[in-house]
Amino acid sequence: MKKFAKNILIYLVIFAVVLTVAVVYKGGVGTENKTVQFSTMAQYLDAGKVTSVNITDTKITGKIGDHKYITAYAPNIVELQWISDKYIHKGMLDNKLTYGTDKPSSGSTVLSLLPTIIMVIALGFLFYLMMNQGGNGKAFQFGKSKAKLYKGDGKKITFADVAGLKEEKEELAEVVDFLKDPRKYKEVGARIPKGMLLVGPPGTGKTYVSRATAGEAGVPFFTISGSDFVEMFVGVGASRVRDLFDQAKKSAPCIVFIDEIDAVGRKRGAGLGGGNDEREQTLNQLLVEMDGFGENSGIIILAATNRPDVLDPALLRPGRFDRQIVIGIPDVKGREEIIKVHSKDKPLADEVSPEIIARRTPGFTPADLENLLNEAALITARRNGTSIRMAEIEEATTKVIAGPAKKSRVISEAERKLTAYHEAGHAVVMRSTPGSDPVHQVTIIPRGQAGGFTMWLPTEDRTFDTKGNMQNTIMHMLGGRVAEALTLDDISTGASNDIQRATEIARDMVTKYGFSDNIGPVNYSDSDEVFLGKDFSTKKNFSDGVASKIDEEVKNIMVAGYDGAAKILKENMDKLETIAQALLRVETLDGEQFEALYTGAIDAEGLEKQVHEKEEELKKANAKEAEEFEKIRKEEEEKLAADLARYDTDYMDEDGNPKSEEEQPESEESKDDTDPKKE
């Protein structure tokens, strides 16, 4: 704030100086000067309206009133002599006119250039201020590191604040123990890792756990992004790396955290046209600096990336980044712990259980879970609720996965019918296939770019997938297209995404996982290299004949999946019809409702009646909860108003001024001190 006020003051001073010079240069404030023709000047002199005249070269300036002047220029010296003899000399003899002239001055040229000089000085000063922003009083701070010293914003983060990641925290605990007591490691000749690379998908908590490491150790924590090293100026990145490590050495023991290190640590010389010289220069400097400090110097380098495959091998060797700590997607137990952490300040209803939420959110990262609970809280606040119920959790889960529901979209009846049979086909095939995951939700309400969707949830976390499960997944995806063909005698473009995903699975089965009996257990998959042109000049690692066989095998897998889905739906046409009609009536089915329809425990009409009854009960419950919320809010407002009124009466007089101490009521503590019963 002080720096901002200082800059504003400087700008105001510059503006005032320029304005003053301009005013002086123009002849002062309130002065009116009008340029007229030479003949007009002669008329003014002849009429005696000019009281004083000033002649400089061929310029004639006459005063015609208070702060009023006229200026004319004589065509040549002859006319100037003429007007002097005829009017000016005569007026001087009659004492009606005063005559003056400016003496020759060597500074006239400087005065004419004064505005230009002022402008150049002002621009130079502004350029200096721009280059000095954030430079600690020094200009041209391009080469200074942009690393920030993390102070935790008044809140110290430790391992206790990190849910899950038990093994990962144990790895990092060694670093913490070394920073606290390095002597015991030196005595046994142990070398603590110089650097530790945190690897994992986005949102898994890599940055958070690194801050917890610094908080646990109680040492300075420098944080910088990989992109902060790279600048448009050549050599800036390497200079910033040097400055970063200089700062770290002065603050040792400390932790240096480089987020998204793949921005500066990519493989050198990769890509079409070679590498980026500036980025490679920065990487080279980073490699040199990591080799430049001692093994037990008290500086630990932590880095995070979600693309370890693109990093340069020289960066990953022992002595630089000795360890790679994988921070993956949490399992069901880890998700439960994370949900407990993020729900501490949220009023959950009695029906809501972190265990249930954890089971229903496979594949969710910690960031996804935090976002889910926040969305549920927003939905609860939208209905003026006081506690987050399971209905809000379910809506938030669906919203995070598929996007917000678009109930206002106008959809024709033909499209609704097509979508209903399409999604019913997915659900029936999934339910009728042995070993498939249970159906969690079926809806024909558009969300995102999808006109409807069928959601299933795994019963347990899986690390690997099987051939049979992948074949079943292809059948599930093709179930919608098959249902359209069987019930509507036509097919639509709505299955394009299903076919694309199913084809990708089939191709991976053949080329990557070796699931084809005809092709054999050979990998024919394309390279996953991210650099453009890395394999530009290389040939594919299989012949045209093999490529033809691969295409044939992919087609066979897709046809087998289509035929399997068709067989299931033909055997369960009644169930397909029942579920489609139910979707047309209520639009959304949860897992229990779908199971009741599939098993015949209820029909579409009965389900519609049941859903309407639940909706009415929910409306009444929401209205009651909103009424209670409004009641509590009014009570708080009335209490606040009463407290303010009491304060005004006890401590303020009629004019709104504070009362003296003698006029103010006696406090409760003072009453207790003077109570005779307590003596």
XYZ file of C-alpha atoms in Angstrom:
679
model
C 0.000 0.000 0.000
C 2.866 2.387 0.845
C 4.556 1.627 -2.486
C 1.306 2.328 -4.353
C 0.839 5.683 -2.586
C 4.476 6.608 -3.340
C 4.013 5.871 -7.063
C 0.786 7.901 -7.174
C 2.565 10.840 -5.506
C 5.406 10.681 -8.036
C 2.965 10.674 -10.941
C 1.094 13.678 -9.489
C 4.350 15.634 -9.095
C 5.328 14.909 -12.707
C 1.900 16.007 -13.903
C 2.065 19.250 -11.887
C 5.535 20.110 -13.236
C 4.520 19.495 -16.850
C 1.319 21.515 -16.382
C 3.201 24.432 -14.811
C 5.767 24.521 -17.595
C 3.031 24.399 -20.179
C 1.169 27.272 -18.539
C 4.322 29.398 -18.271
C 5.290 28.588 -21.810
C 1.845 29.612 -23.054
C 1.972 32.916 -21.234
C 0.277 32.441 -17.935
C -3.153 31.649 -16.579
C -6.068 33.831 -17.626
C -4.200 35.542 -20.506
C -6.070 35.856 -23.797
C -3.914 36.300 -26.899
C -5.484 36.475 -30.349
C -3.590 36.429 -33.642
C -5.000 38.915 -36.242
C -4.111 40.184 -39.697
C -1.580 43.010 -40.169
C -4.340 45.312 -41.453
C -6.467 44.590 -38.379
C -3.556 45.605 -36.140
C -3.310 48.883 -38.097
C -7.033 49.510 -37.572
C -6.710 48.923 -33.809
C -3.774 51.384 -33.661
C -5.613 53.957 -35.753
C -8.670 53.729 -33.468
C -6.483 54.178 -30.361
C -7.584 50.833 -28.801
C -3.987 49.674 -28.249
C -2.426 50.918 -25.001
C 0.994 49.295 -25.366
C 2.858 47.566 -28.132
C 5.817 45.198 -28.254
C 7.805 44.537 -31.439
C 10.210 41.604 -31.792
C 11.579 41.089 -35.306
C 8.394 41.163 -37.461
C 6.074 40.160 -34.578
C 3.814 42.920 -33.228
C 1.951 42.335 -29.912
C -0.521 44.942 -28.697
C -2.419 45.210 -25.427
C -6.085 46.116 -25.903
C -7.417 45.475 -22.365
C -6.795 43.700 -19.076
C -5.109 40.407 -19.922
C -6.159 40.797 -23.574
C -3.595 40.909 -26.375
C -3.564 40.780 -30.153
C -0.631 39.618 -32.242
C 0.149 40.329 -35.902
C 3.115 39.679 -38.176
C 4.462 42.300 -40.599
C 4.985 40.931 -44.136
C 8.415 42.616 -44.295
C 10.523 45.375 -42.804
C 8.896 48.053 -45.059
C 5.380 47.520 -43.605
C 6.872 47.352 -40.102
C 8.580 50.731 -40.650
C 5.347 52.119 -42.076
C 3.209 51.172 -39.086
C 5.892 52.502 -36.717
C 6.032 55.896 -38.408
C 2.297 56.290 -38.890
C 0.844 54.989 -35.621
C 3.359 53.921 -33.016
C 5.605 57.014 -33.039
C 2.526 59.284 -33.102
C 0.944 57.451 -30.138
C 4.197 57.693 -28.169
C 4.392 61.476 -28.799
C 0.783 61.910 -27.632
C 1.480 59.728 -24.515
C -1.318 57.375 -25.590
C 0.918 54.417 -26.340
C 3.882 52.735 -24.694
C 6.438 50.999 -26.842
C 8.704 48.127 -25.876
C 10.762 45.350 -27.400
C 12.421 42.110 -26.213
C 16.173 42.147 -25.992
C 18.020 39.446 -27.920
C 18.493 36.351 -25.780
C 20.794 33.377 -26.324
C 18.351 31.146 -24.397
C 15.477 31.536 -26.817
C 16.453 28.311 -28.549
C 16.543 26.433 -25.256
C 13.138 27.868 -24.310
C 11.639 26.672 -27.582
C 12.994 23.178 -26.938
C 11.826 23.128 -23.313
C 8.611 21.096 -23.935
C 10.592 18.446 -25.821
C 13.197 18.254 -23.062
C 10.493 17.892 -20.388
C 8.778 15.120 -22.376
C 12.027 13.158 -22.834
C 12.825 13.397 -19.110
C 9.296 12.311 -18.144
C 9.373 9.312 -20.508
C 12.773 8.272 -19.181
C 11.534 8.440 -15.611
C 8.406 6.416 -16.407
C 10.565 3.792 -18.163
C 12.709 3.577 -15.042
C 9.638 3.011 -12.865
C 8.320 0.293 -15.191
C 11.614 -1.577 -15.164
C 11.855 -1.239 -11.393
C 8.488 -2.851 -10.525
C 9.106 -5.595 -7.968
C 12.832 -5.165 -8.260
C 13.676 -4.247 -4.668
C 14.851 -0.807 -5.691
C 17.011 -1.968 -8.640
C 16.284 -1.565 -12.318
C 16.303 -4.361 -14.885
C 15.411 -7.270 -12.616
C 14.882 -9.752 -15.471
C 17.413 -12.210 -14.164
C 16.087 -12.299 -10.615
C 14.225 -15.395 -9.461
C 10.456 -15.182 -9.065
C 10.440 -17.723 -6.254
C 8.123 -16.844 -3.396
C 8.813 -17.604 0.217
C 5.714 -19.483 1.390
C 4.617 -18.489 4.870
C 1.376 -20.473 5.086
C -0.843 -17.390 5.391
C -0.798 -17.707 9.162
C -1.795 -21.396 9.051
C 0.853 -24.049 9.366
C 0.201 -27.117 7.213
C 1.575 -30.404 8.509
C 1.243 -34.089 7.638
C -1.782 -34.262 9.952
C -3.661 -32.063 7.459
C -2.915 -34.466 4.589
C -5.479 -37.263 4.363
C -4.375 -40.615 2.994
C -0.930 -40.872 1.347
C 0.451 -42.924 4.249
C 3.426 -44.389 2.365
C 4.137 -41.113 0.583
C 4.283 -39.225 3.881
C 6.696 -41.846 5.247
C 9.055 -41.177 2.324
C 8.923 -37.452 2.919
C 9.298 -37.902 6.678
C 12.949 -38.870 6.086
C 13.555 -35.457 4.543
C 11.884 -33.757 7.501
C 13.954 -35.765 9.981
C 17.163 -34.874 8.143
C 16.387 -31.150 8.148
C 15.658 -31.291 11.877
C 18.661 -33.447 12.878
C 21.227 -33.941 10.065
C 23.943 -35.066 12.498
C 22.741 -38.654 12.890
C 22.761 -39.131 9.120
C 26.288 -37.759 8.795
C 27.573 -40.007 11.584
C 26.518 -43.182 9.765
C 27.615 -41.887 6.355
C 24.098 -41.667 4.965
C 23.362 -39.399 2.023
C 19.965 -37.785 2.068
C 18.329 -37.425 -1.360
C 19.099 -34.109 -3.040
C 15.830 -34.054 -4.892
C 12.480 -35.807 -4.795
C 10.088 -35.830 -7.743
C 6.377 -35.982 -6.969
C 4.563 -37.705 -9.822
C 0.821 -38.041 -10.242
C -2.294 -36.905 -12.113
C -3.580 -33.335 -11.678
C -5.427 -32.680 -8.429
C -3.890 -35.494 -6.365
C -2.250 -33.118 -3.857
C 1.391 -32.874 -4.989
C 1.725 -29.180 -4.138
C -0.192 -29.560 -0.890
C 1.927 -32.415 0.422
C 5.110 -30.484 -0.410
C 3.871 -27.551 1.696
C 3.053 -29.985 4.474
C 6.638 -31.237 4.290
C 7.964 -27.713 4.771
C 5.488 -27.063 7.584
C 6.467 -30.284 9.296
C 10.170 -29.449 9.060
C 9.683 -25.809 10.077
C 12.110 -24.467 7.450
C 11.781 -21.818 4.721
C 9.831 -23.015 1.703
C 10.567 -21.444 -1.687
C 7.971 -22.153 -4.358
C 8.239 -21.406 -8.070
C 6.613 -22.674 -11.248
C 8.609 -24.145 -14.100
C 7.151 -21.578 -16.490
C 8.548 -18.714 -14.331
C 12.063 -19.521 -15.515
C 11.331 -19.007 -19.188
C 11.203 -15.449 -20.529
C 11.263 -13.768 -23.917
C 14.800 -12.521 -23.272
C 17.721 -14.830 -23.956
C 19.612 -16.019 -20.889
C 16.982 -14.918 -18.367
C 15.988 -18.493 -17.435
C 19.524 -19.551 -16.566
C 20.046 -16.352 -14.578
C 16.868 -16.985 -12.584
C 18.006 -20.529 -11.788
C 21.302 -19.196 -10.427
C 19.524 -16.565 -8.352
C 17.080 -19.155 -6.970
C 19.857 -21.371 -5.695
C 21.750 -18.374 -4.301
C 18.668 -17.492 -2.242
C 18.301 -21.105 -1.116
C 21.939 -21.311 0.019
C 21.505 -18.146 2.105
C 18.364 -19.593 3.780
C 19.638 -23.164 4.295
C 18.280 -25.451 5.632
C 15.304 -24.984 3.344
C 13.061 -26.637 0.755
C 12.815 -25.479 -2.856
C 9.629 -26.573 -4.628
C 9.428 -26.384 -8.442
C 5.868 -26.943 -9.645
C 5.193 -28.249 -13.170
C 8.888 -28.879 -13.769
C 8.119 -30.393 -17.189
C 7.799 -26.806 -18.512
C 11.577 -26.398 -18.206
C 12.838 -29.980 -17.829
C 11.706 -31.567 -21.112
C 13.996 -33.779 -23.140
C 16.626 -31.822 -25.035
C 16.720 -31.853 -28.811
C 13.231 -33.361 -29.147
C 10.564 -32.406 -31.601
C 10.300 -31.285 -35.211
C 13.062 -28.763 -35.962
C 15.135 -29.519 -32.876
C 14.792 -28.217 -29.357
C 14.341 -24.814 -27.778
C 17.755 -23.305 -27.097
C 16.583 -20.978 -24.346
C 14.708 -23.748 -22.498
C 17.625 -26.139 -22.896
C 20.003 -23.506 -21.587
C 17.791 -23.107 -18.528
C 17.690 -26.877 -18.032
C 21.483 -27.112 -18.320
C 21.870 -24.462 -15.645
C 19.436 -26.344 -13.398
C 21.453 -29.538 -13.817
C 24.686 -27.712 -12.979
C 23.201 -26.044 -9.900
C 21.819 -29.328 -8.549
C 25.324 -30.751 -8.818
C 26.852 -27.637 -7.323
C 25.769 -27.894 -3.699
C 26.838 -30.513 -1.223
C 24.954 -33.657 -0.448
C 24.177 -32.593 3.094
C 24.042 -28.832 2.577
C 20.512 -28.615 3.938
C 18.811 -27.799 0.620
C 16.133 -30.226 -0.540
C 14.643 -29.888 -4.026
C 11.028 -31.001 -4.428
C 9.439 -30.974 -7.858
C 6.023 -31.942 -9.174
C 4.833 -33.062 -12.593
C 2.081 -35.080 -14.178
C 4.214 -35.950 -17.211
C 7.372 -37.734 -15.976
C 7.752 -39.398 -19.385
C 8.762 -36.118 -21.045
C 11.519 -35.209 -18.558
C 15.158 -35.291 -19.567
C 16.995 -38.447 -18.349
C 19.845 -36.324 -16.965
C 17.390 -34.722 -14.575
C 16.194 -38.050 -13.204
C 19.526 -39.670 -12.470
C 20.664 -40.329 -8.878
C 22.366 -37.278 -7.430
C 19.739 -34.935 -8.802
C 16.275 -36.359 -8.338
C 17.065 -39.502 -6.392
C 13.477 -40.552 -5.712
C 10.201 -40.530 -7.554
C 7.188 -40.528 -5.251
C 4.010 -41.506 -7.064
C 0.953 -39.718 -5.692
C -1.876 -41.481 -7.448
C -5.633 -41.443 -7.287
C -6.755 -42.433 -3.775
C -8.505 -45.719 -3.062
C -11.815 -46.030 -1.220
C -10.153 -45.747 2.210
C -8.149 -42.698 1.132
C -11.250 -41.055 -0.331
C -13.094 -41.567 2.936
C -10.322 -39.825 4.890
C -10.215 -36.967 2.371
C -13.988 -36.504 2.580
C -13.771 -36.327 6.376
C -11.165 -33.553 6.084
C -13.152 -31.471 3.591
C -16.474 -31.942 5.408
C -15.297 -30.665 8.802
C -16.836 -27.230 8.303
C -19.916 -28.480 6.435
C -23.193 -29.495 8.159
C -23.899 -32.994 6.859
C -27.274 -34.595 7.463
C -27.462 -37.749 9.576
C -28.127 -39.841 6.456
C -24.838 -38.762 4.841
C -21.879 -41.037 5.456
C -18.311 -40.383 4.213
C -17.993 -44.130 3.613
C -20.990 -44.151 1.250
C -19.694 -41.120 -0.635
C -16.265 -42.750 -0.951
C -17.778 -45.916 -2.453
C -19.762 -43.877 -4.975
C -16.806 -41.796 -6.172
C -14.241 -44.195 -7.690
C -11.534 -42.439 -9.668
C -12.059 -39.100 -7.928
C -8.972 -37.113 -6.989
C -8.775 -35.030 -3.771
C -9.500 -31.926 -5.855
C -12.591 -33.641 -7.321
C -13.835 -34.590 -3.843
C -13.352 -31.063 -2.521
C -15.229 -29.716 -5.544
C -18.009 -32.287 -5.050
C -18.624 -31.273 -1.426
C -18.498 -27.603 -2.378
C -21.079 -28.132 -5.138
C -23.306 -29.991 -2.673
C -23.022 -27.066 -0.238
C -23.928 -24.601 -3.014
C -26.993 -26.664 -3.971
C -28.055 -26.756 -0.303
C -27.640 -22.990 0.051
C -29.639 -22.470 -3.148
C -32.690 -24.082 -1.537
C -32.069 -22.261 1.783
C -31.287 -25.550 3.509
C -29.504 -25.935 6.821
C -27.811 -29.317 6.228
C -26.368 -31.174 3.234
C -28.446 -34.242 2.425
C -27.653 -37.287 0.306
C -29.810 -35.897 -2.506
C -27.481 -32.896 -2.813
C -24.448 -35.210 -2.741
C -25.906 -37.302 -5.579
C -26.739 -34.231 -7.658
C -23.271 -32.804 -7.065
C -21.648 -36.115 -8.087
C -23.586 -36.209 -11.332
C -22.853 -32.535 -11.935
C -19.104 -33.022 -11.493
C -19.064 -36.054 -13.816
C -21.459 -34.980 -16.577
C -22.137 -31.268 -16.029
C -25.275 -29.367 -14.965
C -28.698 -30.581 -16.005
C -30.330 -28.651 -18.864
C -33.992 -29.139 -17.990
C -35.079 -26.021 -19.867
C -33.872 -27.297 -23.252
C -36.753 -27.787 -25.685
C -36.659 -31.354 -27.022
C -39.126 -32.883 -29.445
C -41.104 -35.945 -28.446
C -39.394 -38.011 -31.138
C -35.950 -37.144 -29.713
C -37.098 -37.913 -26.166
C -38.336 -41.315 -27.303
C -35.103 -42.070 -29.163
C -33.003 -41.053 -26.154
C -35.160 -43.128 -23.792
C -34.766 -46.330 -25.801
C -31.056 -45.598 -26.370
C -30.266 -45.216 -22.654
C -32.573 -48.121 -21.733
C -30.559 -50.282 -24.157
C -27.317 -49.382 -22.361
C -28.819 -50.136 -18.948
C -30.491 -53.461 -19.879
C -27.340 -54.821 -21.549
C -25.267 -53.775 -18.550
C -27.643 -55.368 -16.080
C -28.031 -58.572 -18.103
C -24.287 -59.162 -18.588
C -22.742 -61.359 -15.853
C -19.873 -59.708 -13.996
C -20.818 -56.157 -14.998
C -20.897 -53.246 -12.601
C -24.331 -52.276 -11.256
C -26.321 -49.463 -12.887
C -26.252 -46.353 -10.721
C -28.331 -43.868 -12.706
C -30.146 -43.586 -16.039
C -31.440 -40.256 -17.339
C -32.666 -38.634 -20.547
C -32.083 -35.105 -19.225
C -29.319 -33.439 -21.281
C -26.079 -32.746 -19.417
C -23.073 -31.181 -21.073
C -22.937 -32.344 -24.695
C -24.813 -35.560 -23.981
C -28.543 -35.882 -24.611
C -28.692 -38.446 -21.777
C -26.427 -40.949 -20.102
C -26.235 -44.215 -18.191
C -23.927 -44.224 -15.175
C -22.497 -47.283 -13.521
C -20.267 -47.493 -10.472
C -17.676 -50.190 -9.826
C -18.240 -52.223 -6.700
C -14.515 -52.011 -5.903
C -11.391 -50.186 -7.028
C -9.543 -51.890 -9.889
C -5.896 -51.610 -10.761
C -6.060 -53.835 -13.844
C -8.692 -54.653 -16.431
C -9.420 -58.042 -17.974
C -10.206 -59.178 -21.491
C -13.694 -60.292 -20.507
C -14.481 -57.022 -18.784
C -13.323 -55.020 -21.807
C -15.525 -57.145 -24.077
C -18.476 -56.517 -21.764
C -17.763 -52.772 -21.826
C -17.907 -52.789 -25.638
C -21.292 -54.535 -25.454
C -22.561 -51.933 -22.972
C -21.514 -49.088 -25.254
C -23.123 -50.634 -28.321
C -26.348 -51.415 -26.458
C -27.783 -47.981 -27.265
C -27.249 -48.335 -31.024
C -28.746 -51.866 -30.978
C -31.814 -50.650 -29.032
C -32.434 -47.928 -31.633
C -32.260 -50.448 -34.469
C -34.582 -52.948 -32.756
C -37.301 -50.565 -31.542
C -37.325 -47.630 -33.951
C -36.337 -49.349 -37.206
C -33.720 -46.652 -37.671
C -30.441 -45.504 -36.167
C -29.171 -42.048 -35.194
C -25.919 -40.138 -34.718
C -26.388 -40.271 -30.940
C -24.207 -43.386 -30.731
C -21.160 -41.763 -32.376
C -19.307 -41.252 -29.098
C -20.174 -44.784 -27.951
C -18.773 -46.249 -31.175
C -15.617 -44.129 -30.931
C -14.865 -45.213 -27.347
C -15.684 -48.851 -28.096
C -13.386 -48.814 -31.154
C -10.526 -47.371 -29.072
C -10.957 -50.168 -26.519
C -11.021 -52.801 -29.270
C -7.878 -51.411 -30.923
C -6.048 -51.299 -27.578
C -7.053 -54.933 -26.984
C -5.414 -55.926 -30.267
C -2.379 -53.621 -30.500
C -1.438 -52.831 -26.899
C -2.589 -55.693 -24.668
C -2.174 -58.673 -26.992
C -5.741 -59.990 -26.483
C -6.145 -61.188 -30.076
C -5.545 -64.863 -30.743
C -4.865 -64.263 -34.456
C -2.400 -61.395 -33.977
C -0.737 -62.812 -30.899
C 0.790 -61.226 -27.785
C 2.678 -58.546 -29.720
C 2.583 -54.790 -29.125
C 1.694 -52.829 -32.276
C 0.481 -49.655 -30.630
C 1.543 -46.221 -31.779
C 4.061 -44.234 -29.769
C 2.698 -42.052 -27.007
C 5.449 -39.486 -27.628
C 4.113 -35.978 -27.106
C 6.711 -34.127 -29.163
C 5.616 -33.112 -32.620
C 7.839 -34.709 -35.187
C 9.683 -37.027 -32.792
C 8.928 -39.997 -35.031
C 8.375 -37.906 -38.155
C 10.921 -39.724 -40.254
C 10.505 -43.190 -38.760
C 8.431 -45.996 -40.214
C 5.705 -47.940 -38.482
C 6.933 -51.064 -36.759
C 4.661 -53.479 -38.622
C 3.899 -54.359 -42.221
C 0.835 -53.514 -44.272
C -0.295 -57.112 -43.964
C -0.241 -56.878 -40.167
C -2.099 -53.561 -40.349
C -4.813 -55.251 -42.392
C -5.044 -58.065 -39.819
C -5.290 -55.524 -37.008
C -8.162 -53.747 -38.740
C -9.904 -57.066 -39.286
C -9.491 -58.088 -35.644
C -10.823 -54.745 -34.394
C -13.831 -55.158 -36.651
C -14.434 -58.715 -35.412
C -14.368 -57.566 -31.773
C -16.833 -54.755 -32.534
C -19.170 -57.064 -34.473
C -19.036 -59.634 -31.669
C -19.950 -56.922 -29.160
C -22.821 -55.714 -31.358
C -24.173 -59.252 -31.813
C -23.880 -59.916 -28.079
C -25.826 -56.755 -27.240
C -28.477 -57.606 -29.848
C -28.916 -61.102 -28.401
C -29.389 -59.728 -24.867
C -31.910 -57.085 -25.910
C -33.943 -59.500 -28.044
C -34.262 -61.760 -25.010
C -35.273 -58.820 -22.772
C -37.496 -56.697 -25.007
C -40.169 -56.425 -22.328
C -37.680 -55.031 -19.833
C -36.329 -52.627 -22.453
C -39.840 -51.350 -23.141
C -40.683 -50.991 -19.433
C -37.542 -48.997 -18.632
C -37.903 -46.790 -21.725
C -41.504 -45.948 -20.817
C -40.450 -45.203 -17.248
C -37.756 -42.812 -18.539
C -40.325 -41.024 -20.688
C -42.521 -40.553 -17.601
C -39.974 -39.600 -14.874
C -36.829 -38.816 -16.969
C -34.356 -40.054 -14.323
C -33.983 -43.435 -12.607
C -31.639 -44.218 -9.752
C -30.129 -47.645 -9.128
C -32.953 -48.880 -6.869
C -35.724 -47.722 -9.220
C -34.009 -49.308 -12.203
C -33.600 -52.600 -10.353
C -37.284 -52.596 -9.348
C -38.322 -52.052 -12.986
C -35.911 -54.692 -14.285
C -37.084 -57.344 -11.864
C -40.754 -56.488 -12.404
C -41.338 -55.371 -8.806
C -43.009 -52.226 -10.163
C -44.236 -50.978 -13.529
C -43.712 -47.598 -15.180
C -47.063 -46.192 -14.063
C -46.565 -47.263 -10.452
C -43.057 -45.816 -10.429
C -44.325 -42.488 -11.751
C -46.858 -42.297 -8.922
C -44.191 -43.212 -6.383
C -41.794 -40.556 -7.739
C -44.471 -37.842 -7.595
C -45.246 -38.720 -3.975
C -41.543 -38.495 -3.065
C -41.244 -35.171 -4.855
C -44.181 -33.768 -2.870
C -42.642 -35.000 0.382
C -39.315 -33.477 -0.629
C -40.970 -30.134 -1.442
C -42.649 -30.073 1.956
C -39.375 -30.965 3.693
C -37.519 -28.279 1.752
C -40.188 -25.702 2.560
C -40.067 -26.607 6.257
C -36.258 -26.420 6.304
C -36.319 -23.087 4.454
C -38.853 -21.762 6.985
C -36.607 -22.813 9.868
C -33.637 -21.179 8.147
C -35.580 -17.937 7.698
C -36.715 -18.051 11.325
C -33.149 -18.451 12.573
C -31.997 -15.616 10.319
C -34.701 -13.252 11.594
C -33.923 -14.132 15.219
C -30.260 -13.310 14.629
C -31.158 -10.009 12.972
C -33.526 -9.068 15.826
C -30.873 -9.949 18.413
C -28.300 -7.840 16.585
C -30.731 -4.919 16.338
C -31.544 -5.210 20.069
C -27.837 -5.241 20.960
C -27.252 -2.144 18.865
C -30.232 -0.357 20.414
C -29.052 -1.252 23.926
C -25.603 0.064 23.092
C -27.044 3.331 21.793
C -29.118 3.766 24.971
C -26.388 2.853 27.454
C -23.331 4.415 25.862
C -24.598 7.204 23.566
C -26.459 10.432 24.414
C -29.369 11.953 22.489
C -27.021 13.777 20.136
C -25.189 10.568 19.230
C -22.038 11.359 21.206
C -20.421 8.881 23.635
C -21.400 9.260 27.276
C -18.845 9.843 30.004
C -17.712 6.946 32.170
C -19.885 8.170 35.078
C -23.007 8.182 32.883
C -22.367 4.709 31.446
C -23.980 1.703 33.172
C -21.907 -0.345 35.526
C -20.448 -3.513 34.015
C -21.286 -6.943 35.359
C -17.704 -7.435 36.570
C -17.863 -4.237 38.579
C -21.156 -5.335 40.118
C -19.603 -8.626 41.157
C -16.684 -6.839 42.783
C -18.967 -4.687 44.899
C -21.523 -7.350 45.776
C -21.661 -7.594 49.620
C -22.793 -11.206 49.441
C -19.397 -12.195 47.974
C -17.418 -10.506 50.743
